Amino acid sequence: MPGLMQSHVRAAFKQVREYANTTRESIPDSQKETFAAAMWQISTANDREHGFKKTSAVFAMFGSELVE
């Protein structure tokens, strides 16, 4: 069975970006900072089960709110 082709990886990441954008746009502007802070807290907490942090999703959705 061949491995994933680069085009498959790009297509998957495109779908993830579209989902992140759709989700972000569904949150009222007045609540985006709150959501960003909550997601940052969750994503930077130690994950003993998986052993990694998940900050890339937060930056993808709330990069501008986190920089402020």
PDB file of C-alpha atoms in Angstrom, residues 3-4 10-11 26-27 33 38 41 45 48:
ATOM      1  CA  GLY A   3       2.001   6.157   1.411  1.00  0.00           C
ATOM      2  CA  LEU A   4       0.111   9.403   1.268  1.00  0.00           C
ATOM      3  CA  ARG A  10      -2.395  19.437   1.147  1.00  0.00           C
ATOM      4  CA  ALA A  11      -6.053  18.553   0.602  1.00  0.00           C
ATOM      5  CA  SER A  26     -19.393  31.442  13.759  1.00  0.00           C
ATOM      6  CA  ILE A  27     -18.131  33.001  17.013  1.00  0.00           C
ATOM      7  CA  GLU A  33     -10.902  36.798  22.799  1.00  0.00           C
ATOM      8  CA  ALA A  38      -9.895  29.272  26.696  1.00  0.00           C
ATOM      9  CA  GLN A  41      -5.350  27.362  28.153  1.00  0.00           C
ATOM     10  CA  ALA A  45      -1.921  22.268  29.361  1.00  0.00           C
ATOM     11  CA  ARG A  48       0.038  13.280  29.789  1.00  0.00           C
TER      12      ARG A  48
END
